[in-house]
CSV table of C-alpha atoms and ligand atoms in Angstrom, one decimal:
chain,number,residue,atom,x,y,z
C,1,MET,CA,-39.1,-16.4,26.5
C,2,THR,CA,-39.9,-12.8,27.4
C,3,ARG,CA,-38.3,-9.9,25.5
C,4,THR,CA,-36.4,-9.0,28.6
C,5,ARG,CA,-34.9,-12.5,28.9
C,6,ILE,CA,-34.0,-12.5,25.3
C,7,TYR,CA,-32.3,-9.2,25.8
C,8,LEU,CA,-30.4,-10.3,28.8
C,9,SER,CA,-29.3,-13.6,27.1
C,10,ALA,CA,-28.2,-11.7,24.1
C,11,LEU,CA,-26.0,-9.5,26.3
C,12,LEU,CA,-24.6,-12.4,28.1
C,13,LEU,CA,-23.6,-14.0,24.8
C,14,GLY,CA,-22.0,-10.7,23.8
C,15,VAL,CA,-24.2,-10.3,20.8
C,16,SER,CA,-24.2,-6.5,20.9
C,17,GLN,CA,-25.6,-6.2,17.4
C,18,PHE,CA,-28.7,-8.1,18.6
C,19,ALA,CA,-29.1,-5.8,21.5
C,20,LEU,CA,-29.0,-2.7,19.3
C,21,THR,CA,-31.9,-3.9,17.3
C,22,GLN,CA,-34.1,-4.5,20.4
C,23,PRO,CA,-36.2,-1.9,22.2
C,24,VAL,CA,-34.5,-0.4,25.2
C,25,LEU,CA,-35.5,-2.6,28.1
C,26,ALA,CA,-34.6,-1.1,31.5
C,27,GLY,CA,-35.1,-4.6,32.7
C,28,GLY,CA,-36.8,-6.9,35.0
C,29,ASP,CA,-40.0,-8.3,36.3
C,30,ILE,CA,-42.1,-6.4,38.8
C,31,GLU,CA,-44.7,-8.6,40.5
C,32,VAL,CA,-47.6,-6.5,41.6
C,33,LEU,CA,-50.3,-7.8,44.0
C,34,HIS,CA,-53.6,-5.9,43.9
C,35,GLY,CA,-57.3,-6.4,44.5
C,36,TRP,CA,-58.6,-4.8,41.3
C,37,THR,CA,-60.7,-7.3,39.4
C,38,SER,CA,-64.0,-5.5,38.6
C,39,GLY,CA,-64.4,-4.1,35.0
C,40,GLY,CA,-63.4,-0.6,35.9
C,41,GLU,CA,-60.7,-1.7,38.2
C,42,ALA,CA,-59.1,-4.0,35.7
C,43,ALA,CA,-59.2,-1.2,33.1
C,44,ALA,CA,-57.3,1.0,35.6
C,45,VAL,CA,-54.7,-1.8,36.2
C,46,GLN,CA,-54.1,-1.9,32.5
C,47,VAL,CA,-53.3,1.9,32.4
C,48,LEU,CA,-50.7,1.3,35.1
C,49,LYS,CA,-49.3,-1.8,33.5
C,50,ASP,CA,-48.9,0.0,30.1
C,51,ALA,CA,-47.1,2.9,31.8
C,52,LEU,CA,-44.6,0.5,33.5
C,53,GLU,CA,-44.1,-1.6,30.4
C,54,ALA,CA,-43.5,1.6,28.3
C,55,GLN,CA,-40.4,2.0,30.6
C,56,GLY,CA,-39.2,-1.5,29.7
C,57,TYR,CA,-40.3,-3.4,32.7
C,58,THR,CA,-42.3,-6.6,32.7
C,59,TRP,CA,-45.5,-6.5,34.9
C,60,THR,CA,-46.3,-9.8,36.5
C,61,ASP,CA,-49.9,-9.6,37.5
C,62,MET,CA,-51.1,-11.0,40.9
C,63,PRO,CA,-54.8,-10.0,41.1
C,64,VAL,CA,-56.8,-11.1,44.1
C,65,ALA,CA,-60.6,-11.0,43.6
C,66,GLY,CA,-62.8,-9.5,46.3
C,67,GLY,CA,-64.0,-5.9,46.7
C,68,GLY,CA,-62.6,-3.7,49.4
C,69,GLY,CA,-59.2,-5.2,49.3
C,70,GLY,CA,-59.7,-7.6,52.2
C,71,ASN,CA,-58.9,-10.8,50.3
C,72,ALA,CA,-55.8,-9.2,48.8
C,73,GLN,CA,-54.5,-8.4,52.3
C,74,THR,CA,-55.0,-12.0,53.3
C,75,VAL,CA,-53.0,-13.3,50.4
C,76,LEU,CA,-50.4,-10.7,50.9
C,77,ARG,CA,-50.0,-11.7,54.5
C,78,ALA,CA,-49.6,-15.4,53.6
C,79,ARG,CA,-47.0,-14.6,50.9
C,80,ALA,CA,-45.0,-12.2,53.0
C,81,THR,CA,-44.9,-14.3,56.1
C,82,ALA,CA,-43.8,-17.3,54.0
C,83,GLY,CA,-40.8,-15.1,52.9
C,84,ASN,CA,-42.1,-14.6,49.4
C,85,PRO,CA,-43.6,-11.1,49.1
C,86,PRO,CA,-44.3,-9.5,45.7
C,87,THR,CA,-42.3,-6.6,44.5
C,88,ALA,CA,-45.1,-4.1,45.2
C,89,ALA,CA,-48.6,-4.3,46.5
C,90,GLN,CA,-51.7,-2.1,46.2
C,91,VAL,CA,-53.0,-1.2,49.7
C,92,ASN,CA,-54.9,1.4,51.6
C,93,GLY,CA,-53.4,3.5,54.4
C,94,VAL,CA,-53.5,1.5,57.6
C,95,ALA,CA,-51.8,-1.5,56.1
C,96,ILE,CA,-48.7,0.6,55.1
C,97,GLN,CA,-48.1,1.5,58.6
C,98,GLU,CA,-48.4,-2.1,59.8
C,99,TRP,CA,-46.1,-3.5,57.1
C,100,GLY,CA,-43.7,-0.7,57.6
C,101,ALA,CA,-43.5,-1.2,61.4
C,102,ALA,CA,-42.9,-4.9,60.8
C,103,GLY,CA,-39.9,-4.1,58.6
C,104,PHE,CA,-41.1,-5.4,55.3
C,105,LEU,CA,-40.9,-2.2,53.3
C,106,ARG,CA,-38.1,0.0,51.9
C,107,SER,CA,-37.7,3.7,51.4
C,108,ILE,CA,-38.5,5.3,48.0
C,109,ASP,CA,-37.1,8.6,49.1
C,110,ASP,CA,-34.7,8.4,46.2
C,111,VAL,CA,-37.6,9.4,43.9
C,112,ALA,CA,-39.9,11.0,46.5
C,113,VAL,CA,-37.5,13.7,47.7
C,114,PRO,CA,-36.3,14.9,44.3
C,115,GLY,CA,-39.9,14.6,43.1
C,116,LYS,CA,-41.0,17.0,45.9
C,117,TRP,CA,-43.9,14.7,46.9
C,118,ASP,CA,-44.1,16.5,50.3
C,119,ASP,CA,-45.2,19.6,48.5
C,120,VAL,CA,-48.0,18.1,46.3
C,121,ILE,CA,-49.6,15.3,48.3
C,122,PRO,CA,-52.1,16.4,50.9
C,123,ALA,CA,-51.2,15.7,54.5
C,124,PRO,CA,-53.9,13.1,55.3
C,125,VAL,CA,-52.7,11.0,52.3
C,126,ARG,CA,-49.0,11.7,53.0
C,127,ASN,CA,-49.2,10.7,56.6
C,128,PHE,CA,-50.1,7.1,55.8
C,129,ALA,CA,-47.3,6.8,53.2
C,130,LYS,CA,-44.4,7.5,55.4
C,131,VAL,CA,-42.8,5.3,58.0
C,132,ASN,CA,-40.1,6.8,60.2
C,133,GLY,CA,-40.2,9.9,58.1
C,134,GLU,CA,-39.5,8.1,54.9
C,135,TRP,CA,-41.8,7.4,51.9
C,136,VAL,CA,-42.4,3.7,51.5
C,137,ALA,CA,-45.5,3.9,49.3
C,138,ALA,CA,-46.6,5.9,46.3
C,139,PRO,CA,-50.3,7.2,46.3
C,140,VAL,CA,-52.0,6.7,42.9
C,141,ASN,CA,-55.3,8.4,43.8
C,142,ILE,CA,-57.8,9.7,46.3
C,143,HIS,CA,-61.1,8.0,46.5
C,144,ARG,CA,-64.2,9.3,48.3
C,145,PRO,CA,-66.3,6.7,49.9
C,146,ASN,CA,-69.2,9.0,50.9
C,147,TRP,CA,-71.0,9.3,47.6
C,148,LEU,CA,-74.6,8.6,46.6
C,149,TRP,CA,-75.0,7.4,43.0
C,150,ILE,CA,-78.4,8.0,41.4
C,151,ASN,CA,-80.0,6.7,38.3
C,152,ALA,CA,-81.0,10.0,36.7
C,153,LYS,CA,-83.8,8.6,34.6
C,154,ILE,CA,-85.5,6.8,37.5
C,155,PHE,CA,-85.4,10.1,39.5
C,156,ALA,CA,-86.6,12.2,36.6
C,157,ASP,CA,-89.4,9.8,35.6
C,158,ASN,CA,-90.7,9.8,39.2
C,159,GLY,CA,-90.2,13.5,39.9
C,160,LEU,CA,-87.7,12.9,42.6
C,161,LYS,CA,-84.8,15.2,43.8
C,162,PRO,CA,-81.5,13.9,45.1
C,163,PRO,CA,-81.8,13.7,48.9
C,164,THR,CA,-79.6,16.0,51.0
C,165,ASN,CA,-80.2,14.5,54.4
C,166,TRP,CA,-81.4,11.2,55.8
C,167,ASP,CA,-85.1,12.3,56.2
C,168,GLU,CA,-85.2,13.2,52.5
C,169,PHE,CA,-83.5,9.9,51.7
C,170,ASN,CA,-86.2,8.1,53.6
C,171,THR,CA,-89.0,10.0,51.8
C,172,VAL,CA,-87.5,9.4,48.4
C,173,SER,CA,-87.0,5.7,49.2
C,174,GLU,CA,-90.6,5.3,50.4
C,175,ALA,CA,-91.8,6.9,47.2
C,176,LEU,CA,-89.7,4.5,45.1
C,177,LEU,CA,-90.9,1.5,47.1
C,178,GLY,CA,-94.5,2.7,46.4
C,179,LYS,CA,-93.7,2.5,42.7
C,180,GLY,CA,-92.2,-1.0,43.1
C,181,ILE,CA,-88.7,0.2,42.5
C,182,THR,CA,-85.8,-1.0,44.7
C,183,PRO,CA,-84.5,2.2,46.3
C,184,LEU,CA,-81.0,1.1,47.2
C,185,ALA,CA,-78.6,-1.3,45.5
C,186,HIS,CA,-76.5,-2.9,48.2
C,187,GLY,CA,-74.1,-5.7,48.6
C,188,GLY,CA,-74.3,-7.4,51.9
C,189,GLN,CA,-70.6,-7.8,52.7
C,190,ASN,CA,-69.2,-6.4,55.9
C,191,TRP,CA,-67.2,-3.5,54.4
C,192,GLN,CA,-70.1,-2.5,52.3
C,193,ASP,CA,-72.4,-2.5,55.3
C,194,GLU,CA,-69.8,-0.3,57.1
C,195,THR,CA,-69.6,2.1,54.1
C,196,VAL,CA,-73.3,2.8,54.4
C,197,PHE,CA,-73.1,2.9,58.2
C,198,GLU,CA,-70.3,5.5,58.2
C,199,ASP,CA,-72.3,7.7,55.8
C,200,VAL,CA,-75.1,7.6,58.4
C,201,VAL,CA,-72.6,8.4,61.2
C,202,VAL,CA,-71.4,11.5,59.4
C,203,GLY,CA,-74.9,12.4,58.0
C,204,ILE,CA,-76.6,12.3,61.4
C,205,GLY,CA,-73.8,13.1,63.8
C,206,GLY,CA,-71.7,15.5,61.6
C,207,PRO,CA,-67.9,15.3,60.9
C,208,ASP,CA,-66.8,15.9,64.5
C,209,PHE,CA,-69.0,13.1,65.7
C,210,TYR,CA,-67.5,10.8,63.1
C,211,ARG,CA,-64.0,11.7,64.1
C,212,LYS,CA,-64.8,11.2,67.8
C,213,ALA,CA,-66.7,7.9,67.5
C,214,ILE,CA,-65.0,6.1,64.6
C,215,LEU,CA,-61.5,7.5,64.6
C,216,ASP,CA,-60.8,8.5,68.2
C,217,LEU,CA,-63.1,5.8,69.7
C,218,ASP,CA,-64.3,8.3,72.2
C,219,GLU,CA,-66.5,6.3,74.7
C,220,SER,CA,-69.1,9.1,75.2
C,221,ALA,CA,-69.6,9.4,71.5
C,222,LEU,CA,-69.8,5.7,71.0
C,223,LYS,CA,-72.5,5.3,73.7
C,224,SER,CA,-74.4,8.5,72.9
C,225,ASP,CA,-78.0,9.0,71.9
C,226,THR,CA,-76.7,10.2,68.5
C,227,MET,CA,-75.3,6.7,68.0
C,228,VAL,CA,-78.7,5.2,68.8
C,229,LYS,CA,-80.2,7.5,66.1
C,230,VAL,CA,-77.5,6.3,63.7
C,231,PHE,CA,-78.6,2.7,64.2
C,232,ASP,CA,-82.2,3.7,63.9
C,233,GLU,CA,-81.6,5.1,60.4
C,234,PHE,CA,-79.4,2.2,59.5
C,235,ARG,CA,-82.4,-0.1,60.4
C,236,LYS,CA,-84.6,1.9,58.1
C,237,ILE,CA,-82.1,1.5,55.2
C,238,ARG,CA,-82.3,-2.2,55.7
C,239,GLY,CA,-85.9,-1.9,54.4
C,240,TYR,CA,-84.8,-0.2,51.2
C,241,VAL,CA,-82.6,-3.0,49.8
C,242,ASP,CA,-83.8,-5.9,47.7
C,243,ASP,CA,-84.0,-9.5,48.9
C,244,GLY,CA,-80.9,-10.6,47.0
C,245,PHE,CA,-78.5,-8.2,48.7
C,246,SER,CA,-76.7,-10.8,50.8
C,247,GLY,CA,-73.1,-11.4,49.7
C,248,ARG,CA,-73.5,-9.4,46.5
C,249,ASP,CA,-70.3,-7.8,45.2
C,250,TRP,CA,-70.2,-4.0,45.1
C,251,ASN,CA,-69.8,-3.8,41.3
C,252,LEU,CA,-72.9,-5.9,40.8
C,253,ALA,CA,-74.8,-3.4,43.0
C,254,THR,CA,-73.4,-0.6,40.9
C,255,ALA,CA,-74.7,-2.5,37.8
C,256,MET,CA,-78.2,-2.4,39.2
C,257,VAL,CA,-78.1,1.4,39.3
C,258,ILE,CA,-76.5,1.4,35.8
C,259,ASN,CA,-79.2,-0.8,34.3
C,260,GLY,CA,-82.1,0.7,36.3
C,261,THR,CA,-83.0,-2.2,38.5
C,262,ALA,CA,-82.3,0.0,41.5
C,263,ALA,CA,-82.4,3.7,41.9
C,264,MET,CA,-79.4,4.5,44.1
C,265,GLN,CA,-76.1,3.1,45.6
C,266,LEU,CA,-74.1,4.4,48.6
C,267,MET,CA,-70.5,3.6,47.5
C,268,GLY,CA,-67.1,5.0,47.0
C,269,ASP,CA,-66.2,6.5,43.6
C,270,TRP,CA,-64.7,3.2,42.4
C,271,ALA,CA,-68.3,2.8,41.4
C,272,LYS,CA,-67.7,5.5,38.8
C,273,GLY,CA,-65.1,3.3,37.2
C,274,GLU,CA,-68.0,0.9,36.4
C,275,ILE,CA,-70.2,3.7,35.2
C,276,VAL,CA,-67.5,5.0,32.8
C,277,LYS,CA,-66.7,1.4,31.6
C,278,ALA,CA,-70.4,1.0,30.8
C,279,GLY,CA,-70.3,4.0,28.6
C,280,LEU,CA,-72.5,6.2,30.8
C,281,VAL,CA,-71.7,9.8,31.7
C,282,PRO,CA,-71.2,10.4,35.4
C,283,GLY,CA,-73.1,13.5,36.5
C,284,LYS,CA,-75.6,13.1,33.7
C,285,ASP,CA,-76.8,9.5,33.3
C,286,ILE,CA,-75.8,8.6,36.8
C,287,LEU,CA,-75.9,11.5,39.2
C,288,CYS,CA,-73.3,11.9,42.0
C,289,VAL,CA,-74.1,13.7,45.2
C,290,ALA,CA,-72.5,13.5,48.7
C,291,ALA,CA,-74.1,10.8,50.8
C,292,PRO,CA,-77.1,12.4,52.6
C,293,GLY,CA,-76.0,14.9,55.2
C,294,THR,CA,-72.3,14.5,54.4
C,295,GLU,CA,-71.8,17.5,52.1
C,296,GLY,CA,-68.8,19.4,53.5
C,297,THR,CA,-67.2,16.2,54.8
C,298,PHE,CA,-64.6,14.3,52.7
C,299,LEU,CA,-64.2,10.8,53.8
C,300,PHE,CA,-61.2,9.4,51.9
C,301,ASN,CA,-59.1,6.4,51.1
C,302,SER,CA,-56.1,6.4,48.8
C,303,ASP,CA,-54.7,3.5,46.9
C,304,TYR,CA,-51.0,3.2,47.4
C,305,PHE,CA,-48.3,0.9,46.0
C,306,MET,CA,-46.0,0.0,48.7
C,307,MET,CA,-42.6,-1.4,48.0
C,308,PHE,CA,-41.3,-4.5,49.6
C,309,ASN,CA,-37.7,-5.0,50.7
C,310,VAL,CA,-36.9,-7.6,48.2
C,311,GLY,CA,-33.7,-8.3,46.2
C,312,ASP,CA,-31.4,-5.5,44.9
C,313,ASP,CA,-32.4,-6.5,41.4
C,314,LYS,CA,-35.9,-5.2,42.1
C,315,ARG,CA,-34.8,-1.8,43.3
C,316,ALA,CA,-34.7,0.0,40.0
C,317,GLY,CA,-38.1,-1.4,39.1
C,318,GLU,CA,-39.6,-0.2,42.4
C,319,LEU,CA,-38.3,3.3,41.9
C,320,ALA,CA,-39.5,3.4,38.3
C,321,LEU,CA,-43.0,2.2,39.4
C,322,ALA,CA,-43.1,4.8,42.2
C,323,LYS,CA,-41.9,7.6,39.9
C,324,GLY,CA,-44.3,6.6,37.2
C,325,ILE,CA,-47.3,6.6,39.5
C,326,MET,CA,-46.6,10.1,40.6
C,327,ASP,CA,-46.3,11.5,37.1
C,328,PRO,CA,-49.0,14.1,36.7
C,329,ASP,CA,-50.1,13.0,33.2
C,330,PHE,CA,-50.3,9.4,34.4
C,331,GLN,CA,-52.4,10.4,37.4
C,332,VAL,CA,-54.9,12.0,34.9
C,333,LYS,CA,-55.1,9.0,32.7
C,334,PHE,CA,-55.3,6.5,35.5
C,335,ASN,CA,-57.9,8.3,37.6
C,336,GLN,CA,-60.2,9.0,34.6
C,337,VAL,CA,-60.6,5.3,34.4
C,338,LYS,CA,-60.5,4.4,38.2
C,339,GLY,CA,-63.2,6.8,39.3
C,340,SER,CA,-60.9,8.5,41.8
C,341,ILE,CA,-59.1,11.9,41.7
C,342,PRO,CA,-55.3,12.5,41.5
C,343,ALA,CA,-53.3,12.1,44.7
C,344,ARG,CA,-51.5,15.3,43.7
C,345,LEU,CA,-53.0,18.6,44.4
C,346,ASP,CA,-51.3,20.3,41.4
C,347,VAL,CA,-53.3,18.4,38.7
C,348,SER,CA,-55.8,20.5,36.8
C,349,PRO,CA,-59.5,19.3,37.0
C,350,GLU,CA,-60.2,20.2,33.3
C,351,ASP,CA,-59.7,16.7,31.9
C,352,PHE,CA,-62.1,15.1,34.4
C,353,ASP,CA,-65.8,14.5,34.5
C,354,ALA,CA,-68.3,16.5,36.6
C,355,CYS,CA,-68.2,14.1,39.6
C,356,ALA,CA,-64.4,14.1,39.8
C,357,GLN,CA,-64.4,17.8,39.5
C,358,LYS,CA,-66.8,18.0,42.4
C,359,SER,CA,-64.6,15.6,44.3
C,360,MET,CA,-61.5,17.7,43.7
C,361,ALA,CA,-63.2,20.9,44.8
C,362,ASP,CA,-64.9,19.3,47.8
C,363,MET,CA,-61.6,17.8,48.9
C,364,LYS,CA,-59.8,21.2,48.7
C,365,ALA,CA,-62.6,22.8,50.7
C,366,SER,CA,-62.5,20.0,53.3
C,367,LEU,CA,-58.7,20.3,53.6
C,368,ALA,CA,-59.2,24.0,54.5
C,369,THR,CA,-61.8,23.2,57.1
C,370,GLY,CA,-60.1,20.1,58.5
C,371,THR,CA,-62.9,17.7,57.5
C,372,VAL,CA,-61.0,15.2,55.5
C,373,TYR,CA,-61.2,12.0,57.4
C,374,GLY,CA,-60.0,8.5,56.7
C,375,ALA,CA,-62.8,6.0,55.9
C,376,ASN,CA,-62.6,3.1,58.3
C,377,SER,CA,-64.8,1.1,55.8
C,378,ALA,CA,-62.0,1.4,53.3
C,379,ASN,CA,-59.0,0.5,55.5
C,380,THR,CA,-58.2,4.1,56.4
C,381,GLY,CA,-59.3,4.3,59.9
C,382,GLN,CA,-58.6,1.6,62.5
C,383,PRO,CA,-56.2,-1.3,62.6
C,384,PRO,CA,-57.7,-4.6,61.5
C,385,ALA,CA,-58.7,-5.9,65.0
C,386,ILE,CA,-60.8,-2.8,65.8
C,387,GLN,CA,-62.0,-2.5,62.2
C,388,ASN,CA,-63.3,-6.1,62.3
C,389,ALA,CA,-65.0,-5.6,65.6
C,390,MET,CA,-66.9,-2.7,64.1
C,391,PHE,CA,-67.7,-4.6,60.9
C,392,ASP,CA,-69.0,-7.5,62.9
C,393,VAL,CA,-71.5,-5.6,64.9
C,394,VAL,CA,-72.7,-3.4,62.0
C,395,THR,CA,-73.2,-6.5,59.8
C,396,GLU,CA,-74.9,-8.4,62.6
C,397,PHE,CA,-77.3,-5.5,63.2
C,398,PHE,CA,-78.1,-5.2,59.5
C,399,ASN,CA,-79.0,-8.9,59.3
C,400,SER,CA,-81.0,-9.3,62.5
C,401,ASP,CA,-83.7,-7.5,64.5
C,402,MET,CA,-81.3,-6.3,67.2
C,403,SER,CA,-82.5,-3.0,68.8
C,404,SER,CA,-80.5,0.2,68.3
C,405,GLN,CA,-79.7,0.4,72.0
C,406,ASP,CA,-78.4,-3.2,72.0
C,407,ALA,CA,-76.3,-2.4,69.0
C,408,VAL,CA,-74.8,0.7,70.6
C,409,ASN,CA,-73.8,-1.3,73.7
C,410,LYS,CA,-72.4,-4.2,71.6
C,411,PHE,CA,-70.5,-1.8,69.3
C,412,ALA,CA,-68.8,0.0,72.2
C,413,ALA,CA,-68.0,-3.3,74.0
C,414,ALA,CA,-66.6,-5.0,70.9
C,415,ILE,CA,-64.3,-2.0,70.2
C,416,GLU,CA,-63.1,-1.9,73.8
C,417,ALA,CA,-62.4,-5.6,73.7
C,418,ALA,CA,-60.4,-5.3,70.5
C,419,LYS,CA,-58.2,-2.4,71.7
W,1,BGC,C1,-60.1,0.4,47.2
W,1,BGC,C2,-60.5,0.7,45.8
W,1,BGC,C3,-61.3,-0.5,45.2
W,1,BGC,C4,-62.5,-0.7,46.2
W,1,BGC,C5,-63.4,-1.9,45.7
W,1,BGC,C6,-61.3,0.1,48.0
W,1,BGC,O1,-60.8,-0.3,49.3
W,1,BGC,O2,-59.4,1.5,47.7
W,1,BGC,O3,-59.4,0.9,44.9
W,1,BGC,O4,-61.7,-0.2,43.9
W,1,BGC,O5,-62.0,-1.0,47.5
W,1,BGC,O6,-62.7,-3.0,45.5
C-alpha cells in the first residue's frame, strides 16, 4: 500500500491521530509518460520525480524507450485513443498543438497566469505551449539540436581545430580517416539522419534558407542548387561514419565520443546529459561548438509536459506538476542534468557548465536577430506526415547511392504529396 493510500484510508476511518503523524501528502498519483530512458535522461527524470514527490504526490512512471520521442508518441496515441491517457506526457512542440486541437488537453492558466509565464518564456517556446490562447503545457527546458561534440584529446593529439564550416569539417574528417580514427559517431535512425541533414541545411544555406526550405516549405528553396549542395555534403558525411552506424541509438553514438572510439558527434545537447553522467567536463573533455556553419543560428526544441483532460481528482496534481516545472531553482537542477538550458529567460547562467552558458548566450543573441528556429528533426517543425516524408527521403539517400539531384526532386515531391 502506498503512503498516500494509507493516509487516505486513515482519513476515511477517522483516525485523525494517525494522520497527524504522517507526512503531509497533498495526494494522488500522477502518471507521467515520457521517452527518457538513456542514462542522462533517466537521471533528469529522477530530478523531476523527486520534486513532485516532495510535494506529496506519487509519480507513476511510464517510460517508453527510443530516442527522439517517436516511440513515446506512438504509445501515447494508442493510450489516448483507447480512452486511457496518462495524467501528463512529455512531448515536443508540434504534438501539443495536435493534441490540443483534438481536445485532449486542459488549461493550466490557473498557475501560468499568476506565475507570469508570458513574461519569462521566449516566444518561440511559448507559441507551441498555448492552444486557443491558453497554456496547456509547461516547458521544462530548451534544447539546441545543432551542436558538434568533440573528443578534446583526439583533436589535441592530432593537432586539429574544431571545424567552423563544412569544408573544414571535411578536411578534419579526412585527416582523422587517414589516422584510422572514425570521424563521426552516428546512429542511423531517421531522426538522427535528419538532425545531421538540418545542420547541413543551415550550415550551407544559412538560417533564412533553413526557414524557407524546412519550415515554410518554399518550393524554390526546396528545388534550388543550394539544396543540391546540401545533399552533396550529406553524401560526404556518409563516408565519415563507421560501418556499425545502422540503427544505433544516439546515446551509444555519444558513448563513442566519450570513450574515444570516434572523434565527433552532431547531436542535440541531450548528448551533454550523457557526458555529465559519465563524469566528464563539457567544454573541456568534450568540446561543444555550433555545428559547422551554424554559429549564429539557434535551432531549438523544448520538452514540455502537457496535461490531459482526465478526472477532476488529477487536477491538483497537474497544476502542482506544472508549477513545479516552472520553478526557477528546479529549472537549474533539472537542466544541469538533462544537458539543456532553462526554458525561463530569467535564470542566471552562473550555475551551468561552459556549453550551457554558450547555449544561453547564443539563444539570447538569436532571439534578438530572429534566428531561433524549430528543429524539424526534434518534432518542432512540421506535422508528422510532412516530417516523415522528409525523414524518409533523407534516410533513403544516406543509405543508397541516390544522386543529389534525384534526392532534391524526391524530397520536394514527397513533401508536396504529404501536404
Ligand atoms: C527530446 C529530448 C531527448 C532526445 C533524445 C528529443 O526529441 O526533446 O528530451 O533527450 O529527443 O531522446
